Amino acid sequence: MNSLVLSFQEMEQSELSLVGGKGLNLGVLSRIQGIRVPDGFSVTTVGFQRAVEQNETYHKLLTRLSKLKLEDRNEVGEISKEIRDVIQNVTIPSDVVEAITHYHSRLGAEHAYAVRSSATAEDLPHASFAGQQDSYLHVIGKDSILEHIRKCWASLFTDRAVIYRMQNRFDHSQVHISVIVQRMVSPQVSGILFTADPVSSNRKVVSIDAGFGLGEALVSGLVSPDSYKVQDGVIIEKKIGTKKLAIYGVNGGGTETKPIPSDQQKAAALTDEQVLQLSKIGRKIEAHFECPQDIEWCLEDGTFYIVQSRPITTLYPIPEAVDGENRVYLSVGHQQMMTDAMKPLGLSFFLLTTPAPMKVAGGRLFVDCTPRLASPATKQSFIELMGKSEPLSKDALTTIVERNGFIKTVEDEAMPAPSKGGVDPIDPDPAIVAELMKKSESSIEQLKQTIHSKTGSELMDFILEDMKELKRILFDPQSSRVIMAAMDALFWINDHMYEWLGEKNVADILSQSVPNNITSEMGLELMDVADVIRPYHAVIDYLRKVEEDHFLDELVKVEGGQEAREAIEDFLTRYGMRCSGEIDISRVRWSEKPTTIVQMILRNIQQFEPQESKRKFEKGWQEALEKERELLERLSSLPDGEQKVKEAKRRIDIIRHFTGYREYPKYSMIHRYFVYKQALLKEADRLVEENVIQEKEDIFYLAFEELQDLVKMHQSKNELICKRKEEYRFYEKLTPPRVITSDGEIITGEYKREDLPSDAIPGLAVSSGVIEGRARVITNLEDADLEEGDILVTAYTDPSWTPLFVSIKGLVTEVGGLMTHGAVIAREYGLPAVVGVERATERIQDGQRIRVHGTEGYVELL
């Protein structure tokens, strides 16, 4: 077979490297029975390589291009243009011209053709290069086809194609291009069909856009098309657009744009029968490719032709369902303040830790909450509980529950209705918390001593066994009672003080500077590290220049370096297991990358006076005590005042003694994870030495059981690891939904609030007060450049962000609830905060002045 040019029928599944993604898909489509594909052929990548292989200028320019970085935009643009010029003037080898001529005359030299590029990294499940290279329509004659083939080759080096490859780490020299030459049809109507709704992601809804003439008018955004949605063979939505223009082929070659007569502009492009017929064609193609498809189609004289089909790469993967029933999944990341993708080892450790039944999708964890929503006994209380912590999730769940028949109701008499009396009574005794923390600390010390001697399979078995101890501590009933009592007291105080005294969110002030909060103490202790370093200018100068993570070794050589090193090392001994996204065991910890905390220390030195941490804590403590005195005094003068004071005082004591502990179980879990991680990385070093894996971080791309097997059998899993790395890179780009159904439909909740100013951005009020200031929009902790008085705007915060809280005066996050990390620490530090603000990092500009209403729960742009 001639590998320079192949007809659609000659292409085989294995020939991606010859015909590119688009060409390969057309080859497959043309063999599906009942699917009409206009005939054509592909000038393979071999043809392209033959044309450029001897061209020295091309290769020199390519070498220069490969050395550039994304920042070098101007140079990238200049070199890309030079490469395009070289390719457009290249001589096509005679045997390539011969093969093109043969296929062209066989299909009919008199016909018009579409000439389209098809790159080898295009239209793959994890990388959509759609629209990166060029297409030419209604090309007539051999010479014109050859000219447009060169143009397609050159389009491999358009600025956007080059930059896209750089962003996705594709090697320019490894991405080749083939060109599709396909017979044109002269359609009356054309359009696009998605076999999953691109807006809601619902896999059961087919979405069709249609316009008059060639599809180019629609793709380029020239017209507002008709839009149809089909589910289970029924048209569920129909919008007829005003189609003012259409593009048609011209007899001598090329295309022209014509206005549509005004009386036809609002005419439906398709009949209902045609819409349903097209929907069936879409489902047939989807079934063949076994994944949702983005399909280009056209209608000529009553016949539908398919001119392209590619996977939809933007859909969020669906958690795997077992029984084919409708299910509802809730994002764990939105509860855990970690919406980034996790690596397989991180996912499996979390799954081994939690008793909740969870599913993995898109590198994130989801809980199947269908049983809770199906049971009349638990449905309402579950939705109300979600509302307290995450109003947007509550609204999304309410939307699903209100759909008749989506979730089957299960009469479950075995499930008792939740009691109205709140949590079990507990004495507000600070000794309870002290004892829980002591037990956890001694258990971790025991683990550190024992794990040292373990290697190989013995280590893996030991970790698995020790996870039982982790769970015993994490889910200790006494620990849960303390946390639930604190939450219950917080809600009780807020509800009753509003009812009795008309004051909102009083508990926020009472929660300031509570003892035993391991996370807020961390922020204050980093200020104490700054106090140690502040007198030594040589240390400060040294730290300003630090780039390498082993900087502590050299620090002792400068004056004050010994004291500084001890202070930093003491801090890292206590908190070095923390980092951003810490529930993923594979994330780099502060102990592993201590440069992360250097900027925070320098900021504290610059912005604060000595002893500021003590003053900050004392100020919060005094404000909380003052608030308590004031509340109890006002309550005593009310009817039945003595009883009200007694009840309120007990709740306030619980808030003061127990709220701080809420952060501790997670700290203890992360601490244990870090001990496991250090032992596993030592094991990974051995695996690298024995050539079982290529680099020690490879272990993060295996689930725990797979790693256990690798350690035991010493058989390479490099292929699996490479596949997982590629998947992880894809998952990193996805935005996880709060709520997703088994149909893949993403339900986005809304704030149902009438009481806000017209331009306010709503969220959840989690820490009282109103503050104005400069917004600092920060998406990465290491890029944080904050000055005292700034308002931090970010996607989510976890404990690693706490040291920034001492510098700011307000907080806005996209994700979060009343009891999540950012909210708890904001209340303790007395910072007004609003969380759960949809797309806050897009809607608020860095440097913009904003007003945060922490009591009412909204943000104003000033």
PDB file of N, CA, C and O in Angstrom, residues 649-698:
ATOM      1  N   LYS A 649     -24.387  30.577  78.819  1.00  0.00           N
ATOM      2  CA  LYS A 649     -23.051  30.458  79.410  1.00  0.00           C
ATOM      3  C   LYS A 649     -22.462  29.068  79.115  1.00  0.00           C
ATOM      4  O   LYS A 649     -21.284  28.930  78.765  1.00  0.00           O
ATOM      5  N   ARG A 650     -23.317  28.034  79.222  1.00  0.00           N
ATOM      6  CA  ARG A 650     -22.825  26.671  78.962  1.00  0.00           C
ATOM      7  C   ARG A 650     -22.362  26.538  77.511  1.00  0.00           C
ATOM      8  O   ARG A 650     -21.311  25.981  77.224  1.00  0.00           O
ATOM      9  N   ARG A 651     -23.139  27.079  76.574  1.00  0.00           N
ATOM     10  CA  ARG A 651     -22.783  27.011  75.145  1.00  0.00           C
ATOM     11  C   ARG A 651     -21.506  27.811  74.860  1.00  0.00           C
ATOM     12  O   ARG A 651     -20.667  27.385  74.075  1.00  0.00           O
ATOM     13  N   ILE A 652     -21.388  28.988  75.499  1.00  0.00           N
ATOM     14  CA  ILE A 652     -20.190  29.823  75.281  1.00  0.00           C
ATOM     15  C   ILE A 652     -18.945  29.074  75.776  1.00  0.00           C
ATOM     16  O   ILE A 652     -17.902  29.079  75.118  1.00  0.00           O
ATOM     17  N   ASP A 653     -19.066  28.404  76.936  1.00  0.00           N
ATOM     18  CA  ASP A 653     -17.928  27.628  77.452  1.00  0.00           C
ATOM     19  C   ASP A 653     -17.536  26.512  76.476  1.00  0.00           C
ATOM     20  O   ASP A 653     -16.353  26.242  76.269  1.00  0.00           O
ATOM     21  N   ILE A 654     -18.537  25.874  75.890  1.00  0.00           N
ATOM     22  CA  ILE A 654     -18.246  24.807  74.913  1.00  0.00           C
ATOM     23  C   ILE A 654     -17.517  25.396  73.703  1.00  0.00           C
ATOM     24  O   ILE A 654     -16.529  24.849  73.234  1.00  0.00           O
ATOM     25  N   ILE A 655     -18.008  26.556  73.215  1.00  0.00           N
ATOM     26  CA  ILE A 655     -17.343  27.204  72.070  1.00  0.00           C
ATOM     27  C   ILE A 655     -15.901  27.536  72.427  1.00  0.00           C
ATOM     28  O   ILE A 655     -14.975  27.240  71.666  1.00  0.00           O
ATOM     29  N   ARG A 656     -15.686  28.127  73.605  1.00  0.00           N
ATOM     30  CA  ARG A 656     -14.332  28.547  74.003  1.00  0.00           C
ATOM     31  C   ARG A 656     -13.396  27.349  74.190  1.00  0.00           C
ATOM     32  O   ARG A 656     -12.237  27.391  73.818  1.00  0.00           O
ATOM     33  N   HIS A 657     -13.900  26.270  74.806  1.00  0.00           N
ATOM     34  CA  HIS A 657     -13.015  25.142  75.140  1.00  0.00           C
ATOM     35  C   HIS A 657     -12.875  24.115  74.011  1.00  0.00           C
ATOM     36  O   HIS A 657     -11.860  23.429  73.936  1.00  0.00           O
ATOM     37  N   PHE A 658     -13.894  23.993  73.147  1.00  0.00           N
ATOM     38  CA  PHE A 658     -13.910  22.872  72.198  1.00  0.00           C
ATOM     39  C   PHE A 658     -13.699  23.253  70.737  1.00  0.00           C
ATOM     40  O   PHE A 658     -13.284  22.436  69.927  1.00  0.00           O
ATOM     41  N   THR A 659     -14.009  24.528  70.361  1.00  0.00           N
ATOM     42  CA  THR A 659     -13.944  24.888  68.933  1.00  0.00           C
ATOM     43  C   THR A 659     -12.547  24.707  68.364  1.00  0.00           C
ATOM     44  O   THR A 659     -12.379  24.259  67.230  1.00  0.00           O
ATOM     45  N   GLY A 660     -11.522  25.073  69.131  1.00  0.00           N
ATOM     46  CA  GLY A 660     -10.145  24.991  68.637  1.00  0.00           C
ATOM     47  C   GLY A 660      -9.748  23.583  68.245  1.00  0.00           C
ATOM     48  O   GLY A 660      -8.944  23.374  67.325  1.00  0.00           O
ATOM     49  N   TYR A 661     -10.339  22.583  68.931  1.00  0.00           N
ATOM     50  CA  TYR A 661      -9.949  21.181  68.687  1.00  0.00           C
ATOM     51  C   TYR A 661     -10.343  20.699  67.293  1.00  0.00           C
ATOM     52  O   TYR A 661      -9.736  19.769  66.768  1.00  0.00           O
ATOM     53  N   ARG A 662     -11.329  21.370  66.683  1.00  0.00           N
ATOM     54  CA  ARG A 662     -11.840  20.902  65.383  1.00  0.00           C
ATOM     55  C   ARG A 662     -10.730  20.701  64.359  1.00  0.00           C
ATOM     56  O   ARG A 662     -10.793  19.839  63.492  1.00  0.00           O
ATOM     57  N   GLU A 663      -9.675  21.519  64.411  1.00  0.00           N
ATOM     58  CA  GLU A 663      -8.580  21.438  63.436  1.00  0.00           C
ATOM     59  C   GLU A 663      -7.594  20.308  63.758  1.00  0.00           C
ATOM     60  O   GLU A 663      -6.749  19.980  62.930  1.00  0.00           O
ATOM     61  N   TYR A 664      -7.694  19.737  64.976  1.00  0.00           N
ATOM     62  CA  TYR A 664      -6.649  18.813  65.408  1.00  0.00           C
ATOM     63  C   TYR A 664      -6.688  17.437  64.720  1.00  0.00           C
ATOM     64  O   TYR A 664      -5.628  16.941  64.293  1.00  0.00           O
ATOM     65  N   PRO A 665      -7.849  16.785  64.595  1.00  0.00           N
ATOM     66  CA  PRO A 665      -7.839  15.447  63.982  1.00  0.00           C
ATOM     67  C   PRO A 665      -7.208  15.435  62.584  1.00  0.00           C
ATOM     68  O   PRO A 665      -6.461  14.506  62.248  1.00  0.00           O
ATOM     69  N   LYS A 666      -7.474  16.476  61.795  1.00  0.00           N
ATOM     70  CA  LYS A 666      -6.887  16.513  60.455  1.00  0.00           C
ATOM     71  C   LYS A 666      -5.365  16.682  60.550  1.00  0.00           C
ATOM     72  O   LYS A 666      -4.613  16.032  59.819  1.00  0.00           O
ATOM     73  N   TYR A 667      -4.915  17.533  61.476  1.00  0.00           N
ATOM     74  CA  TYR A 667      -3.470  17.717  61.688  1.00  0.00           C
ATOM     75  C   TYR A 667      -2.827  16.370  62.032  1.00  0.00           C
ATOM     76  O   TYR A 667      -1.772  16.001  61.509  1.00  0.00           O
ATOM     77  N   SER A 668      -3.484  15.637  62.897  1.00  0.00           N
ATOM     78  CA  SER A 668      -2.945  14.349  63.335  1.00  0.00           C
ATOM     79  C   SER A 668      -2.912  13.356  62.167  1.00  0.00           C
ATOM     80  O   SER A 668      -1.960  12.593  62.004  1.00  0.00           O
ATOM     81  N   MET A 669      -3.934  13.391  61.310  1.00  0.00           N
ATOM     82  CA  MET A 669      -3.974  12.523  60.124  1.00  0.00           C
ATOM     83  C   MET A 669      -2.837  12.880  59.162  1.00  0.00           C
ATOM     84  O   MET A 669      -2.119  12.009  58.662  1.00  0.00           O
ATOM     85  N   ILE A 670      -2.656  14.193  58.902  1.00  0.00           N
ATOM     86  CA  ILE A 670      -1.623  14.650  57.969  1.00  0.00           C
ATOM     87  C   ILE A 670      -0.230  14.318  58.508  1.00  0.00           C
ATOM     88  O   ILE A 670       0.670  13.943  57.763  1.00  0.00           O
ATOM     89  N   HIS A 671      -0.078  14.439  59.838  1.00  0.00           N
ATOM     90  CA  HIS A 671       1.195  14.100  60.473  1.00  0.00           C
ATOM     91  C   HIS A 671       1.533  12.620  60.225  1.00  0.00           C
ATOM     92  O   HIS A 671       2.650  12.273  59.845  1.00  0.00           O
ATOM     93  N   ARG A 672       0.526  11.788  60.412  1.00  0.00           N
ATOM     94  CA  ARG A 672       0.725  10.340  60.208  1.00  0.00           C
ATOM     95  C   ARG A 672       1.042  10.041  58.742  1.00  0.00           C
ATOM     96  O   ARG A 672       1.929   9.245  58.427  1.00  0.00           O
ATOM     97  N   TYR A 673       0.297  10.691  57.842  1.00  0.00           N
ATOM     98  CA  TYR A 673       0.552  10.525  56.400  1.00  0.00           C
ATOM     99  C   TYR A 673       2.023  10.834  56.074  1.00  0.00           C
ATOM    100  O   TYR A 673       2.646  10.154  55.271  1.00  0.00           O
ATOM    101  N   PHE A 674       2.540  11.899  56.701  1.00  0.00           N
ATOM    102  CA  PHE A 674       3.912  12.320  56.384  1.00  0.00           C
ATOM    103  C   PHE A 674       4.926  11.266  56.840  1.00  0.00           C
ATOM    104  O   PHE A 674       5.923  11.013  56.166  1.00  0.00           O
ATOM    105  N   VAL A 675       4.641  10.641  57.997  1.00  0.00           N
ATOM    106  CA  VAL A 675       5.533   9.568  58.470  1.00  0.00           C
ATOM    107  C   VAL A 675       5.508   8.405  57.467  1.00  0.00           C
ATOM    108  O   VAL A 675       6.554   7.854  57.101  1.00  0.00           O
ATOM    109  N   TYR A 676       4.306   8.048  57.000  1.00  0.00           N
ATOM    110  CA  TYR A 676       4.195   6.984  55.975  1.00  0.00           C
ATOM    111  C   TYR A 676       4.980   7.384  54.717  1.00  0.00           C
ATOM    112  O   TYR A 676       5.700   6.591  54.131  1.00  0.00           O
ATOM    113  N   LYS A 677       4.783   8.640  54.307  1.00  0.00           N
ATOM    114  CA  LYS A 677       5.379   9.099  53.049  1.00  0.00           C
ATOM    115  C   LYS A 677       6.899   8.999  53.091  1.00  0.00           C
ATOM    116  O   LYS A 677       7.538   8.546  52.134  1.00  0.00           O
ATOM    117  N   GLN A 678       7.485   9.441  54.215  1.00  0.00           N
ATOM    118  CA  GLN A 678       8.952   9.400  54.323  1.00  0.00           C
ATOM    119  C   GLN A 678       9.468   7.959  54.204  1.00  0.00           C
ATOM    120  O   GLN A 678      10.473   7.714  53.535  1.00  0.00           O
ATOM    121  N   ALA A 679       8.749   7.023  54.829  1.00  0.00           N
ATOM    122  CA  ALA A 679       9.153   5.615  54.756  1.00  0.00           C
ATOM    123  C   ALA A 679       8.991   5.082  53.330  1.00  0.00           C
ATOM    124  O   ALA A 679       9.850   4.347  52.820  1.00  0.00           O
ATOM    125  N   LEU A 680       7.897   5.475  52.663  1.00  0.00           N
ATOM    126  CA  LEU A 680       7.647   5.003  51.293  1.00  0.00           C
ATOM    127  C   LEU A 680       8.670   5.561  50.308  1.00  0.00           C
ATOM    128  O   LEU A 680       9.069   4.878  49.355  1.00  0.00           O
ATOM    129  N   LEU A 681       9.097   6.820  50.521  1.00  0.00           N
ATOM    130  CA  LEU A 681      10.096   7.408  49.616  1.00  0.00           C
ATOM    131  C   LEU A 681      11.457   6.720  49.761  1.00  0.00           C
ATOM    132  O   LEU A 681      12.193   6.577  48.787  1.00  0.00           O
ATOM    133  N   LYS A 682      11.793   6.277  50.990  1.00  0.00           N
ATOM    134  CA  LYS A 682      13.028   5.506  51.169  1.00  0.00           C
ATOM    135  C   LYS A 682      12.932   4.188  50.392  1.00  0.00           C
ATOM    136  O   LYS A 682      13.891   3.754  49.758  1.00  0.00           O
ATOM    137  N   GLU A 683      11.757   3.587  50.447  1.00  0.00           N
ATOM    138  CA  GLU A 683      11.524   2.341  49.699  1.00  0.00           C
ATOM    139  C   GLU A 683      11.619   2.619  48.200  1.00  0.00           C
ATOM    140  O   GLU A 683      12.190   1.828  47.436  1.00  0.00           O
ATOM    141  N   ALA A 684      11.093   3.771  47.784  1.00  0.00           N
ATOM    142  CA  ALA A 684      11.134   4.148  46.364  1.00  0.00           C
ATOM    143  C   ALA A 684      12.574   4.323  45.887  1.00  0.00           C
ATOM    144  O   ALA A 684      12.910   3.961  44.749  1.00  0.00           O
ATOM    145  N   ASP A 685      13.442   4.879  46.751  1.00  0.00           N
ATOM    146  CA  ASP A 685      14.870   5.010  46.394  1.00  0.00           C
ATOM    147  C   ASP A 685      15.458   3.640  46.061  1.00  0.00           C
ATOM    148  O   ASP A 685      16.231   3.494  45.105  1.00  0.00           O
ATOM    149  N   ARG A 686      15.087   2.646  46.858  1.00  0.00           N
ATOM    150  CA  ARG A 686      15.588   1.281  46.599  1.00  0.00           C
ATOM    151  C   ARG A 686      15.059   0.758  45.262  1.00  0.00           C
ATOM    152  O   ARG A 686      15.774   0.112  44.497  1.00  0.00           O
ATOM    153  N   LEU A 687      13.790   1.060  44.981  1.00  0.00           N
ATOM    154  CA  LEU A 687      13.186   0.594  43.720  1.00  0.00           C
ATOM    155  C   LEU A 687      13.860   1.243  42.508  1.00  0.00           C
ATOM    156  O   LEU A 687      14.005   0.620  41.458  1.00  0.00           O
ATOM    157  N   VAL A 688      14.279   2.514  42.670  1.00  0.00           N
ATOM    158  CA  VAL A 688      14.998   3.196  41.583  1.00  0.00           C
ATOM    159  C   VAL A 688      16.356   2.528  41.367  1.00  0.00           C
ATOM    160  O   VAL A 688      16.756   2.244  40.244  1.00  0.00           O
ATOM    161  N   GLU A 689      17.062   2.259  42.493  1.00  0.00           N
ATOM    162  CA  GLU A 689      18.381   1.605  42.405  1.00  0.00           C
ATOM    163  C   GLU A 689      18.282   0.257  41.688  1.00  0.00           C
ATOM    164  O   GLU A 689      19.185  -0.140  40.954  1.00  0.00           O
ATOM    165  N   GLU A 690      17.161  -0.427  41.903  1.00  0.00           N
ATOM    166  CA  GLU A 690      17.008  -1.767  41.309  1.00  0.00           C
ATOM    167  C   GLU A 690      16.312  -1.705  39.946  1.00  0.00           C
ATOM    168  O   GLU A 690      15.884  -2.730  39.410  1.00  0.00           O
ATOM    169  N   ASN A 691      16.164  -0.470  39.403  1.00  0.00           N
ATOM    170  CA  ASN A 691      15.565  -0.257  38.073  1.00  0.00           C
ATOM    171  C   ASN A 691      14.128  -0.763  37.951  1.00  0.00           C
ATOM    172  O   ASN A 691      13.668  -1.110  36.862  1.00  0.00           O
ATOM    173  N   VAL A 692      13.420  -0.801  39.070  1.00  0.00           N
ATOM    174  CA  VAL A 692      12.008  -1.217  39.028  1.00  0.00           C
ATOM    175  C   VAL A 692      11.147  -0.019  38.607  1.00  0.00           C
ATOM    176  O   VAL A 692      10.165  -0.160  37.887  1.00  0.00           O
ATOM    177  N   ILE A 693      11.534   1.190  39.075  1.00  0.00           N
ATOM    178  CA  ILE A 693      10.879   2.428  38.628  1.00  0.00           C
ATOM    179  C   ILE A 693      11.970   3.399  38.169  1.00  0.00           C
ATOM    180  O   ILE A 693      13.145   3.214  38.504  1.00  0.00           O
ATOM    181  N   GLN A 694      11.560   4.434  37.417  1.00  0.00           N
ATOM    182  CA  GLN A 694      12.553   5.352  36.851  1.00  0.00           C
ATOM    183  C   GLN A 694      12.930   6.477  37.816  1.00  0.00           C
ATOM    184  O   GLN A 694      14.069   6.896  37.888  1.00  0.00           O
ATOM    185  N   GLU A 695      11.932   7.003  38.567  1.00  0.00           N
ATOM    186  CA  GLU A 695      12.217   8.045  39.567  1.00  0.00           C
ATOM    187  C   GLU A 695      11.319   7.799  40.767  1.00  0.00           C
ATOM    188  O   GLU A 695      10.235   7.224  40.620  1.00  0.00           O
ATOM    189  N   LYS A 696      11.775   8.248  41.940  1.00  0.00           N
ATOM    190  CA  LYS A 696      11.043   7.828  43.147  1.00  0.00           C
ATOM    191  C   LYS A 696       9.608   8.351  43.198  1.00  0.00           C
ATOM    192  O   LYS A 696       8.724   7.701  43.753  1.00  0.00           O
ATOM    193  N   GLU A 697       9.363   9.527  42.577  1.00  0.00           N
ATOM    194  CA  GLU A 697       7.991  10.076  42.581  1.00  0.00           C
ATOM    195  C   GLU A 697       7.016   9.220  41.766  1.00  0.00           C
ATOM    196  O   GLU A 697       5.805   9.416  41.836  1.00  0.00           O
ATOM    197  N   ASP A 698       7.530   8.259  40.992  1.00  0.00           N
ATOM    198  CA  ASP A 698       6.644   7.358  40.217  1.00  0.00           C
ATOM    199  C   ASP A 698       5.670   6.605  41.116  1.00  0.00           C
ATOM    200  O   ASP A 698       4.586   6.217  40.680  1.00  0.00           O
TER     201      ASP A 698
END
